Short mmCIF file of N, CA and C and ligand atoms in Angstrom, two decimals:
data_model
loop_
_atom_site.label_atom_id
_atom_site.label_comp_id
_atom_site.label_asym_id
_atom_site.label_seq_id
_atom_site.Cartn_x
_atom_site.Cartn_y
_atom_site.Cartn_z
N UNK A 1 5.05 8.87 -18.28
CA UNK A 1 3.96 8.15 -17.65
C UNK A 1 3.48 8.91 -16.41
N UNK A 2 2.00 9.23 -16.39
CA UNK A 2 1.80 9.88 -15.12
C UNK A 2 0.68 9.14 -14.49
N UNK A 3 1.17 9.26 -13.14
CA UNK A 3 0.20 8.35 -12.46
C UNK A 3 -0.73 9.44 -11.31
N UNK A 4 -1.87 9.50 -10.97
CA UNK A 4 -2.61 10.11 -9.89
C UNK A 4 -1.89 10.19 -8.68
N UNK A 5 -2.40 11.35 -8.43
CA UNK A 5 -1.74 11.85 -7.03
C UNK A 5 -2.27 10.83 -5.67
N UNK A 6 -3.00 10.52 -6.04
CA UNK A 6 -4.13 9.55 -4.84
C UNK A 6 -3.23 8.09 -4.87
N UNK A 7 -2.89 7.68 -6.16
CA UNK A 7 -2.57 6.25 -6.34
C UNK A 7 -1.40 6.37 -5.72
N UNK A 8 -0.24 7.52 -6.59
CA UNK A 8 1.23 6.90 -5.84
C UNK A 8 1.04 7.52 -4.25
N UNK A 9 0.47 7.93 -3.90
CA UNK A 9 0.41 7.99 -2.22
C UNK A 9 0.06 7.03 -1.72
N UNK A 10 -0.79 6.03 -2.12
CA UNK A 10 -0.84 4.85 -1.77
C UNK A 10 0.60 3.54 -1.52
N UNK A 11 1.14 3.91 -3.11
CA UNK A 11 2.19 3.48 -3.14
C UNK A 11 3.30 3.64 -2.13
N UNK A 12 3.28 4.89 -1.57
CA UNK A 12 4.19 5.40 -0.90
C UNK A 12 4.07 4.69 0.90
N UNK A 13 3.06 4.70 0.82
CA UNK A 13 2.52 4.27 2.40
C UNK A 13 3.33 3.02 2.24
N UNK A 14 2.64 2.20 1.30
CA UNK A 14 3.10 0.68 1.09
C UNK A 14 4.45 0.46 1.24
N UNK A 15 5.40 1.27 0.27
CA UNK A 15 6.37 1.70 0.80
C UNK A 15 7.13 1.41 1.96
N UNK A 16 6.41 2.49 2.62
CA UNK A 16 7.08 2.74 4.51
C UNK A 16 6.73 1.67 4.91
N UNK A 17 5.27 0.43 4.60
CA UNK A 17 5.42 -0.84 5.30
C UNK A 17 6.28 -1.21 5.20
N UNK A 18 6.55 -1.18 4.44
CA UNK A 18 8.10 -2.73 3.33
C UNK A 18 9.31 -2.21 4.60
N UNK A 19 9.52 -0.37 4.27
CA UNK A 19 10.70 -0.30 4.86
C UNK A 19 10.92 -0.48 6.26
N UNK A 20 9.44 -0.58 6.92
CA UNK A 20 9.82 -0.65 7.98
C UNK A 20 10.08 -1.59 8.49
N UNK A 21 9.39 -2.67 7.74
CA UNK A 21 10.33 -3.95 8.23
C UNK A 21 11.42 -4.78 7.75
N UNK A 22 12.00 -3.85 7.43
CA UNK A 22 13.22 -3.94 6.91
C UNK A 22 14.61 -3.26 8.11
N UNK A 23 14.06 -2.01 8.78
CA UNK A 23 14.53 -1.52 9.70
C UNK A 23 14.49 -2.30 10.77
N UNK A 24 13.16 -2.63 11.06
CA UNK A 24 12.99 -3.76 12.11
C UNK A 24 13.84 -4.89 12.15
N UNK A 25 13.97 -5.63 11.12
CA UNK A 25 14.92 -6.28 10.87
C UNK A 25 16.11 -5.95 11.20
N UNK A 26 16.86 -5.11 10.38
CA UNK A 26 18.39 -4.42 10.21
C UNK A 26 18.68 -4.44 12.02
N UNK A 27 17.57 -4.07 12.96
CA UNK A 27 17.84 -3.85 14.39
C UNK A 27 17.45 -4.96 15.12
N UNK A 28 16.65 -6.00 14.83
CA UNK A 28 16.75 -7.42 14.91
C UNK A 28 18.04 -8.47 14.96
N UNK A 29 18.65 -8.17 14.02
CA UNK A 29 20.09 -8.77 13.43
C UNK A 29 21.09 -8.18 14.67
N UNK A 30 20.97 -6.80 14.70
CA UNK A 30 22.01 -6.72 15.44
C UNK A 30 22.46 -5.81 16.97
N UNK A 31 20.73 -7.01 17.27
CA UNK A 31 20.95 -7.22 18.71
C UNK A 31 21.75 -7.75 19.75
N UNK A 32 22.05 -8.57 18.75
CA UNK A 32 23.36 -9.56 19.35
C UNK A 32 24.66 -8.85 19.43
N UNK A 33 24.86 -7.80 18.86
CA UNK A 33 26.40 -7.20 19.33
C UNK A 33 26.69 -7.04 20.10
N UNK A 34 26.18 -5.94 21.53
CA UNK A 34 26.50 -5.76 22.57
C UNK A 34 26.67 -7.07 23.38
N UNK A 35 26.42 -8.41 23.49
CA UNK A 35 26.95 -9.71 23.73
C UNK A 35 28.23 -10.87 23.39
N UNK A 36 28.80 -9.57 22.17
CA UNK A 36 29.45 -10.05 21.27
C UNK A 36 28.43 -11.04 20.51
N UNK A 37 27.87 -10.97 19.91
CA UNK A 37 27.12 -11.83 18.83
C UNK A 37 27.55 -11.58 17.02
N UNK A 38 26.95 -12.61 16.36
CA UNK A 38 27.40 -11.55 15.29
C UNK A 38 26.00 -11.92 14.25
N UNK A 39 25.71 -10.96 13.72
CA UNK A 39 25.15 -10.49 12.83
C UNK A 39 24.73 -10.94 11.28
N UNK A 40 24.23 -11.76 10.65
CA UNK A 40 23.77 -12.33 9.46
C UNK A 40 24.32 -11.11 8.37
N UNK A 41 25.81 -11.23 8.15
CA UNK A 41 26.16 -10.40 7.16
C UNK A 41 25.46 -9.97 5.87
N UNK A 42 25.00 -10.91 5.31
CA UNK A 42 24.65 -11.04 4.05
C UNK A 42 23.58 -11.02 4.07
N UNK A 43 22.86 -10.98 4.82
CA UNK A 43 21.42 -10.68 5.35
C UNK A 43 21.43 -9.00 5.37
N UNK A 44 22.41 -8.29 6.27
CA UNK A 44 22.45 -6.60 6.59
C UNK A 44 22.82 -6.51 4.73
N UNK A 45 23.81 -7.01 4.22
CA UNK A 45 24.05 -6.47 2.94
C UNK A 45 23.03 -6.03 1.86
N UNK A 46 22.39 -7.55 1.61
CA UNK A 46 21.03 -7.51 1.01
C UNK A 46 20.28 -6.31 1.29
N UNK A 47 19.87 -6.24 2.20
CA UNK A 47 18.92 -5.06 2.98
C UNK A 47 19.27 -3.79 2.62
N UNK A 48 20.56 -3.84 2.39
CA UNK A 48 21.50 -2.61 2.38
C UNK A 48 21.59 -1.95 0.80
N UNK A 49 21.72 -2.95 0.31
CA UNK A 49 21.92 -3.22 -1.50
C UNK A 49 20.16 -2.72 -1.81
N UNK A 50 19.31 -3.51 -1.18
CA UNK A 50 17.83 -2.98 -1.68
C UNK A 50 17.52 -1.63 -1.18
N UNK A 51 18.20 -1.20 -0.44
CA UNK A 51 17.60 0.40 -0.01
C UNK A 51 18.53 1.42 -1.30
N UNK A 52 19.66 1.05 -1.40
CA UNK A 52 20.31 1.71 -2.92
C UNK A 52 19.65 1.98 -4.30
N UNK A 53 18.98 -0.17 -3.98
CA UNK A 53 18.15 0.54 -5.56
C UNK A 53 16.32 0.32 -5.81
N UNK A 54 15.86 0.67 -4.67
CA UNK A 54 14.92 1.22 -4.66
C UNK A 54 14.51 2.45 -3.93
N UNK A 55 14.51 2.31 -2.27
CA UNK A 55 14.21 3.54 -1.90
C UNK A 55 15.15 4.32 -2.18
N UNK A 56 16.26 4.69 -2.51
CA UNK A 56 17.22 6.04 -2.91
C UNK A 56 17.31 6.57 -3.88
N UNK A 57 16.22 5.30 -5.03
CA UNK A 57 16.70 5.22 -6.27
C UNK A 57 14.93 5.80 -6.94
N UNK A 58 14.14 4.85 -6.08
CA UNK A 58 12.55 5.25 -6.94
C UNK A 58 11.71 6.11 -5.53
N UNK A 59 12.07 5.64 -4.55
CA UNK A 59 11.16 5.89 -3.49
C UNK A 59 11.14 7.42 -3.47
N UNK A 60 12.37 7.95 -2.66
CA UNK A 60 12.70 8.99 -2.65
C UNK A 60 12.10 10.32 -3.42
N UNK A 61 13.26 9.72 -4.77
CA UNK A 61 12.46 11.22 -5.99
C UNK A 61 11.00 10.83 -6.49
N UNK A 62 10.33 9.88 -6.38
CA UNK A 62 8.78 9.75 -6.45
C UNK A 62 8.11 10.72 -5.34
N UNK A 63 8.51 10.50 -3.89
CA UNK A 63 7.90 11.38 -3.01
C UNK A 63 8.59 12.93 -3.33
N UNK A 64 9.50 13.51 -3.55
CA UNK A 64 9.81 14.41 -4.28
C UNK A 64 9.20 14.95 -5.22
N UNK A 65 8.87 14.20 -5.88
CA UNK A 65 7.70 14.76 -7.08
C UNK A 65 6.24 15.44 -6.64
N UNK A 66 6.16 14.40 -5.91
CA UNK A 66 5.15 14.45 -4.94
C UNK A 66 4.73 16.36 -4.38
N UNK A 67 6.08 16.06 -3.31
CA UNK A 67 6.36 17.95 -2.67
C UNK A 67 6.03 18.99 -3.86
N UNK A 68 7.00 18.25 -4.97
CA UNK A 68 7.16 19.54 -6.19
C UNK A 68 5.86 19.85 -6.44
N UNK A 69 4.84 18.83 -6.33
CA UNK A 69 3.13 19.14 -7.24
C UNK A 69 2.75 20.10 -5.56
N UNK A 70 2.84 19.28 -4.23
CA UNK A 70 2.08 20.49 -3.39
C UNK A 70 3.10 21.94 -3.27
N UNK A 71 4.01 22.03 -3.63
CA UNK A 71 4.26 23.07 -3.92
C UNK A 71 3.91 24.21 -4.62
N UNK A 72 3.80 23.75 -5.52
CA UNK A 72 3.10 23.95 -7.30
C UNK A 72 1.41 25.27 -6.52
N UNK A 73 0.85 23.83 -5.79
CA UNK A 73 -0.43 24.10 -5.77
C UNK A 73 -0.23 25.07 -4.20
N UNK A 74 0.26 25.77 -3.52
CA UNK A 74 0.12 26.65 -2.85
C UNK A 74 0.89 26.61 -1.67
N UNK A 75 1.19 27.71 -0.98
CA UNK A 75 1.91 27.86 0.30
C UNK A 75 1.37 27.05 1.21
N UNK A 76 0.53 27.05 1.88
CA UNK A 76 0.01 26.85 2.92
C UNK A 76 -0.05 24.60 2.44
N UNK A 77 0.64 24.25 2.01
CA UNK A 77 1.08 22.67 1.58
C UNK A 77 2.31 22.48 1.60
N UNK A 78 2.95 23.59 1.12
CA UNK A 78 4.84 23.65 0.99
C UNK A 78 5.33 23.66 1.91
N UNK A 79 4.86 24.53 3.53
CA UNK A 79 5.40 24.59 4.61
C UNK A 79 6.71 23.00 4.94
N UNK A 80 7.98 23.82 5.29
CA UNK A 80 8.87 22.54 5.56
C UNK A 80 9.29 21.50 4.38
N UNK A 81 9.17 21.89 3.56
CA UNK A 81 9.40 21.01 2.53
C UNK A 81 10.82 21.20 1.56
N UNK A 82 11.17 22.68 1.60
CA UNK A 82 12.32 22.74 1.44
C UNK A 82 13.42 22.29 2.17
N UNK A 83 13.06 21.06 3.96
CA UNK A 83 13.95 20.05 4.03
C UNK A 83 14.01 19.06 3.58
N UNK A 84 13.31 18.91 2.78
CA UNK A 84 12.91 17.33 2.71
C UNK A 84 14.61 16.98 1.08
N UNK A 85 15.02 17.58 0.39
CA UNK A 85 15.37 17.02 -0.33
C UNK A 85 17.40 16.74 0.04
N UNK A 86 17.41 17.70 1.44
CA UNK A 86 18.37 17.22 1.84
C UNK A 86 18.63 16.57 3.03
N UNK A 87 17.37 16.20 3.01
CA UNK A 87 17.09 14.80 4.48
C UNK A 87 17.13 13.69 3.38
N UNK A 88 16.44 13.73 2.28
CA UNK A 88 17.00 12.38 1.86
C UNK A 88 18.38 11.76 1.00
N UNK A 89 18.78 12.98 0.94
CA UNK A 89 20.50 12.86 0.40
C UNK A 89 20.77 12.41 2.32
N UNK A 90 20.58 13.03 2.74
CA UNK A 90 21.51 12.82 4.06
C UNK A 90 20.82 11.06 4.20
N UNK A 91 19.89 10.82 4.17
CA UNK A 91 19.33 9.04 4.12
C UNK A 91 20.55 8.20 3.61
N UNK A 92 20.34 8.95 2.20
CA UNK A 92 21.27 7.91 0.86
C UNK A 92 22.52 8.39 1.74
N UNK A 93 23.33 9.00 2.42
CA UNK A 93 24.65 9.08 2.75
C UNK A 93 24.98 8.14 3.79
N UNK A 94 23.88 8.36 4.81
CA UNK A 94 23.73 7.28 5.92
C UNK A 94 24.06 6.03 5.80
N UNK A 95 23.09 5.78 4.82
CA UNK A 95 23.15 4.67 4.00
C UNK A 95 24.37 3.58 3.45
N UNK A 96 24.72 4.90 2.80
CA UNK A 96 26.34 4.52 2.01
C UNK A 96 27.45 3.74 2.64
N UNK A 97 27.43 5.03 4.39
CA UNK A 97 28.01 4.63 4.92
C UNK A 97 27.96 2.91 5.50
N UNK A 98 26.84 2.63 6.11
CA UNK A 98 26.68 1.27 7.04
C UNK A 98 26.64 0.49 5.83
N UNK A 99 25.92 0.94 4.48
CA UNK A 99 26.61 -0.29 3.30
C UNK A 99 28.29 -0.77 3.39
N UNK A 100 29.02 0.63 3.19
CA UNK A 100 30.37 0.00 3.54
C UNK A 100 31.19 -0.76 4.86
N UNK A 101 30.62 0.12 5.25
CA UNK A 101 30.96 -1.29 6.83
C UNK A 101 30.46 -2.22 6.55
N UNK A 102 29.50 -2.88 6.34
CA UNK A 102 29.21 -4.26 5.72
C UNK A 102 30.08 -5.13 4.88
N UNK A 103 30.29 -4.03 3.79
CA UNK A 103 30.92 -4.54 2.77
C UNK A 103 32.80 -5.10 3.77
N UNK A 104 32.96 -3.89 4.32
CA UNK A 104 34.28 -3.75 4.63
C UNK A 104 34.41 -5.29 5.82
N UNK A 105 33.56 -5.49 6.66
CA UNK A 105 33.23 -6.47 7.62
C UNK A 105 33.54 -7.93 6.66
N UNK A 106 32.70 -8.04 5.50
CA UNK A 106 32.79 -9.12 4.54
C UNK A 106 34.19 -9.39 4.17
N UNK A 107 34.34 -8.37 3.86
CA UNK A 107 35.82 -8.85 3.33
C UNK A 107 36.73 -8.47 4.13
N UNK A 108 36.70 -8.59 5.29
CA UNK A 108 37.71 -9.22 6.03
C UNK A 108 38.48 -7.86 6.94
N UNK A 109 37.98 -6.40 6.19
CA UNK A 109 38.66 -5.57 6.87
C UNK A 109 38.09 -5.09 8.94
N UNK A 110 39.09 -4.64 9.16
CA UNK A 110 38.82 -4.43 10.88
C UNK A 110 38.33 -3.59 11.15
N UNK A 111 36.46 -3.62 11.03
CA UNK A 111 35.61 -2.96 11.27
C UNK A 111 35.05 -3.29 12.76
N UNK A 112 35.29 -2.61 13.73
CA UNK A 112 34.38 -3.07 14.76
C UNK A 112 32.78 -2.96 14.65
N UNK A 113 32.46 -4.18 15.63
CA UNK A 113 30.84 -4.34 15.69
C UNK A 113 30.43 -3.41 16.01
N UNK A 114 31.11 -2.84 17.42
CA UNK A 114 30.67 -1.51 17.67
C UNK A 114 30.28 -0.25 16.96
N UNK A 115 30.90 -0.19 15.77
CA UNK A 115 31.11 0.82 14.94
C UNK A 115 30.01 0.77 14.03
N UNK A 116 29.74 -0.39 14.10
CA UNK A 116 28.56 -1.32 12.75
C UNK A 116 27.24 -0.83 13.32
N UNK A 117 27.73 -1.36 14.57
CA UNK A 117 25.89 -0.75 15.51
C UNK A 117 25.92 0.34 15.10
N UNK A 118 26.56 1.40 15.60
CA UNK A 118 26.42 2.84 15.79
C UNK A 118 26.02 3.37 14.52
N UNK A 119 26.63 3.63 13.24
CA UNK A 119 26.20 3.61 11.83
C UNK A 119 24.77 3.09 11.71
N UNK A 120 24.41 1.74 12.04
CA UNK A 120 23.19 1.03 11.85
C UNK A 120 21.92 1.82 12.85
N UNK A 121 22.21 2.09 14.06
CA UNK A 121 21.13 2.88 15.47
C UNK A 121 21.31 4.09 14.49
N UNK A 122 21.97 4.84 13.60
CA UNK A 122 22.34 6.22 12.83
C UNK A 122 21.19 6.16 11.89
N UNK A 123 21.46 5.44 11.07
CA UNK A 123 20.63 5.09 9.86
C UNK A 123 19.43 4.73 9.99
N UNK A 124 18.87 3.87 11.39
CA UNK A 124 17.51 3.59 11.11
C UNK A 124 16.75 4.67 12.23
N UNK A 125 17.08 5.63 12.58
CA UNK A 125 16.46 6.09 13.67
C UNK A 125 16.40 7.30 12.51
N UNK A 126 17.60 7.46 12.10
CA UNK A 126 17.01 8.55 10.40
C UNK A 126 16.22 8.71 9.75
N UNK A 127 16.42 7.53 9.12
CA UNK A 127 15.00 6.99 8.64
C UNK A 127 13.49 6.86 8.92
N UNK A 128 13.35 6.13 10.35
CA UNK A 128 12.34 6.23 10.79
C UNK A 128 11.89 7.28 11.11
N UNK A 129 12.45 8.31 11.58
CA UNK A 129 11.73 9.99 11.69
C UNK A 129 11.24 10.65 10.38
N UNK A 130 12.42 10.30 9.65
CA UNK A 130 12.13 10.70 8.31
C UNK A 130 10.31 10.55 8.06
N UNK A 131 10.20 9.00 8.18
CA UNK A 131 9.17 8.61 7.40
C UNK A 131 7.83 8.74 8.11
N UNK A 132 8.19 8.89 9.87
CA UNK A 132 7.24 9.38 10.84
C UNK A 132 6.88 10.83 10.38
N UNK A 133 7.45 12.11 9.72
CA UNK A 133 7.34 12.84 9.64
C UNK A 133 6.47 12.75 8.54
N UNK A 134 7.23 12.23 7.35
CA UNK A 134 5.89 11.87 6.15
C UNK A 134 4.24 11.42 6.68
N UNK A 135 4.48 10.95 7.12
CA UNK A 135 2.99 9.83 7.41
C UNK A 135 2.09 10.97 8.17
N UNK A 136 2.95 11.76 9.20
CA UNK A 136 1.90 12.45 10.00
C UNK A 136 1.70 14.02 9.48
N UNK A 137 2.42 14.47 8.60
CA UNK A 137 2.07 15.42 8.08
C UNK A 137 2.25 15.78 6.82
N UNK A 138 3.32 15.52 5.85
CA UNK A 138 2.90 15.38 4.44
C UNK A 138 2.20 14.51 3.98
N UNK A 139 1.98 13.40 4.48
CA UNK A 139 1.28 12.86 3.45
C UNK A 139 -0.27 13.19 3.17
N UNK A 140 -0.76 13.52 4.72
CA UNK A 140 -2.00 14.22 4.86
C UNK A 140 -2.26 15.15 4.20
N UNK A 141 -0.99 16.24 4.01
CA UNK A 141 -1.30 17.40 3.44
C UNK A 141 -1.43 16.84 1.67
N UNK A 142 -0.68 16.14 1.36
CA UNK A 142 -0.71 15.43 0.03
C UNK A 142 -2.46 15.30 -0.44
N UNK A 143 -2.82 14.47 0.72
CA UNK A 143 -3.98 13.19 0.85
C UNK A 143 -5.16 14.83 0.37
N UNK A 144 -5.00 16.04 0.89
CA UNK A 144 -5.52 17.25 0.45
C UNK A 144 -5.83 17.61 -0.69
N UNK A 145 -4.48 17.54 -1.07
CA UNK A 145 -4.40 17.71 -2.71
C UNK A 145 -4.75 16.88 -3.56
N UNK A 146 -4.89 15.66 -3.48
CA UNK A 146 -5.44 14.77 -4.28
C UNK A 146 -7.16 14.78 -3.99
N UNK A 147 -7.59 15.68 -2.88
CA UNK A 147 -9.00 15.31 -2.42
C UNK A 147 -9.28 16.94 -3.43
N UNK A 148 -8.69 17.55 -3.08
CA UNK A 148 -9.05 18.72 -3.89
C UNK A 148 -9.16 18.80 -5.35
N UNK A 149 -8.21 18.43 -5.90
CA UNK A 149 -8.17 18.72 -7.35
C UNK A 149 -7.93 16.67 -7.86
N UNK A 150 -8.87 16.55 -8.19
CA UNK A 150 -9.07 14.87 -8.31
C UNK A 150 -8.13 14.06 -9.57
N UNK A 151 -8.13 15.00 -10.63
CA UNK A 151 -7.39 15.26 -11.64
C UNK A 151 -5.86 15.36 -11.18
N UNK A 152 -5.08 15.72 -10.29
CA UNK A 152 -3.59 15.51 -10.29
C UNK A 152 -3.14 14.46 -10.24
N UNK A 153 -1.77 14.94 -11.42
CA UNK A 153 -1.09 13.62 -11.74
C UNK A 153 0.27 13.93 -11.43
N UNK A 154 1.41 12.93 -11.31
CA UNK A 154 2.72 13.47 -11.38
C UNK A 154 3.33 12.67 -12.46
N UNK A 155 4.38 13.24 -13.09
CA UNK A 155 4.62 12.64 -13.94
C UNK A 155 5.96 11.87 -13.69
N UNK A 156 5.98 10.49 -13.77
CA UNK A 156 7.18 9.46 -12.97
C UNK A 156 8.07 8.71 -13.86
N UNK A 157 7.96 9.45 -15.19
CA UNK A 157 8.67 8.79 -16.15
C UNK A 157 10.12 8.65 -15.98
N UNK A 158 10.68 9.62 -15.03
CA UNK A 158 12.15 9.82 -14.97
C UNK A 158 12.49 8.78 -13.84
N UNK A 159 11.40 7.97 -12.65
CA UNK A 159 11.42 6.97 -11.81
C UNK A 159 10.76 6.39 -12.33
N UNK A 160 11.09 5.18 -13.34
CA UNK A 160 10.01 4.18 -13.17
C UNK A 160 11.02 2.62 -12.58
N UNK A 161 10.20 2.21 -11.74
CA UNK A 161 11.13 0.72 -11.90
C UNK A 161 10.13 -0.38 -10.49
N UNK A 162 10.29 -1.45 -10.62
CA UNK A 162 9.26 -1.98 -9.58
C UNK A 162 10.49 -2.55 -8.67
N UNK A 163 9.59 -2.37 -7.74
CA UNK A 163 10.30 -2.82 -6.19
C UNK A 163 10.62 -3.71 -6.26
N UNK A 164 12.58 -4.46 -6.36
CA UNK A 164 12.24 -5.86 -6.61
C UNK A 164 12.47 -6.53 -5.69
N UNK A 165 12.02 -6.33 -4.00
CA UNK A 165 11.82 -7.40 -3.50
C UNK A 165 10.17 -7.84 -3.06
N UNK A 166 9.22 -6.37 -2.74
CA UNK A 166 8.45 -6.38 -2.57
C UNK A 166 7.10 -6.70 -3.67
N UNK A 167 7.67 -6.27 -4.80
CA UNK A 167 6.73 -5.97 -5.97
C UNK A 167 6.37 -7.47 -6.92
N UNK A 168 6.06 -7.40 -7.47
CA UNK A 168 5.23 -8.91 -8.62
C UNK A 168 6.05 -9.97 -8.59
N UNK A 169 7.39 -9.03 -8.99
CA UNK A 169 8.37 -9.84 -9.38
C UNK A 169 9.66 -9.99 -8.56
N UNK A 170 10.38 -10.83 -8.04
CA UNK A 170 11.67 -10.63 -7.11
C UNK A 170 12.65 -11.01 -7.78
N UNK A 171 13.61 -9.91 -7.92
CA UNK A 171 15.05 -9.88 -8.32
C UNK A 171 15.88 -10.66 -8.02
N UNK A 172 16.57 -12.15 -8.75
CA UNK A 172 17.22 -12.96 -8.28
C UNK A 172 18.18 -12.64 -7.08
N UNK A 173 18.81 -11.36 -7.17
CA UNK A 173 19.97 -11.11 -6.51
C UNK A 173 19.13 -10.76 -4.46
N UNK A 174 18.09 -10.81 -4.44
CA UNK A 174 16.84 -10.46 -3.80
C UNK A 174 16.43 -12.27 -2.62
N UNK A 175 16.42 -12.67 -3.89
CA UNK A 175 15.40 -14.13 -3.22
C UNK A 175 15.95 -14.45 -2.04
N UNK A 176 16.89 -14.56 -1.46
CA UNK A 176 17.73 -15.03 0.21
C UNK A 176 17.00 -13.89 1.32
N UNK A 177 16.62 -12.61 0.54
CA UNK A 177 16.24 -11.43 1.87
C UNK A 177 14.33 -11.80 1.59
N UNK A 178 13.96 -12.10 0.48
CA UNK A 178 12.35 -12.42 0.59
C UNK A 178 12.14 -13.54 1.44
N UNK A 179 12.98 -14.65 0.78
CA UNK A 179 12.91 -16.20 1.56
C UNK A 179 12.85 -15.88 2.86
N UNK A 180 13.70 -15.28 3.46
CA UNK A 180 13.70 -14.28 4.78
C UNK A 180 12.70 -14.09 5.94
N UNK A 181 12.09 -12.73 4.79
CA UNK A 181 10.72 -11.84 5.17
C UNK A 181 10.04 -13.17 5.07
N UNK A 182 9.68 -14.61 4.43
CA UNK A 182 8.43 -14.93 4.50
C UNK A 182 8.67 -15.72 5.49
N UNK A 183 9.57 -15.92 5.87
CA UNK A 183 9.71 -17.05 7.35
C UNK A 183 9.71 -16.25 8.29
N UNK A 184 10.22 -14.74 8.21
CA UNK A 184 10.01 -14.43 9.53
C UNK A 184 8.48 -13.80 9.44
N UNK A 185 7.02 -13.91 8.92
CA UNK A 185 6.13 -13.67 9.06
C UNK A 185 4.92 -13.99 9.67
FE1 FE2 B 201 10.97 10.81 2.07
FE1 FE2 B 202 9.14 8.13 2.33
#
């Protein structure tokens, strides 16, 4: 299945909305530590569980595909792009990690809060550069390539899957972190 270079860049933006308030969140929650407070576990989990299986899972190698086509189409688009595919392994690792402190927190093992923050301030300040970096200069350079050659497509057959908290449909395992997002809106 191939979709236009113009469309999934759209997608992608949409994307970085979702995630960002999702980050916003994740640092919302756990403001309360340094007070000793504690933190809506299952709330960070959720959050945590949806960045596994979407952005690590579709987001990611979709914008990947992405690089591979301005690559394709010339130097002067590729610049810096040979970091990009181990900034987002280093994401998904980040990731992994503050998933398991979560997990480990849940069930009972002696994770300090402290430790939870630090992983969590790790992961979303990662992230957010990450995606600051997209927005202000690949994607533009992207937004090029799709203005240039009107006809590019990428082909996303090897990612297909819909966002399931954001997208048509919400993934039962999902509905407690949407119910969420729509109250806190
Ligand atoms: Fe990315
Ligand atoms: Fe991205």
């Amino acid at each position: 299945m191939r979709i236009k270079l113009a469309r999934i860049l759209d997608e992608l933006r949409e994307d970085h909305r979702n995630l960002g308030r999702l980050l916003d969140l994740l640092e919302s929650e756990c403001k309360v530590i340094p007070e000793d407070g504690e933190p809506d576990m299952e709330l960070l989990r959720d959050i945590m569980h949806y960045m596994t299986v979407y952005p690590d899972a579709i987001h990611h190698p979709r914008e990947d595909l992405v690089y591979a086509a301005m690559r394709e189409h010339g130097a002067e688009l590729a610049e810096g792009l040979e970091n990009i595919p181990g900034d987002h392994r280093e994401i998904a690792e980040l990731g992994e990690t503050l998933r398991r402190d979560i997990e480990a927190i849940i069930s009972g093992a002696a994770v300090t809060r402290q430790h939870l923050l630090e992983d969590l301030v790790n992961y979303v300040g990662h992230l957010r550069r990450h995606m600051e970096w997209e927005e202000a200069d690949l994607f533009p350079r992207a937004d090029s390539l799709a203005r240039d050659r009107e006809s590019a497509t990428v082909d996303v057959s090897m990612h297909l899957g819909e966002d399931p908290v954001f997208g048509a449909t919400t993934v039962k395992a999902f509905s407690n972190l949407l119910t969420y997002l729509q109250r806190a809106q």
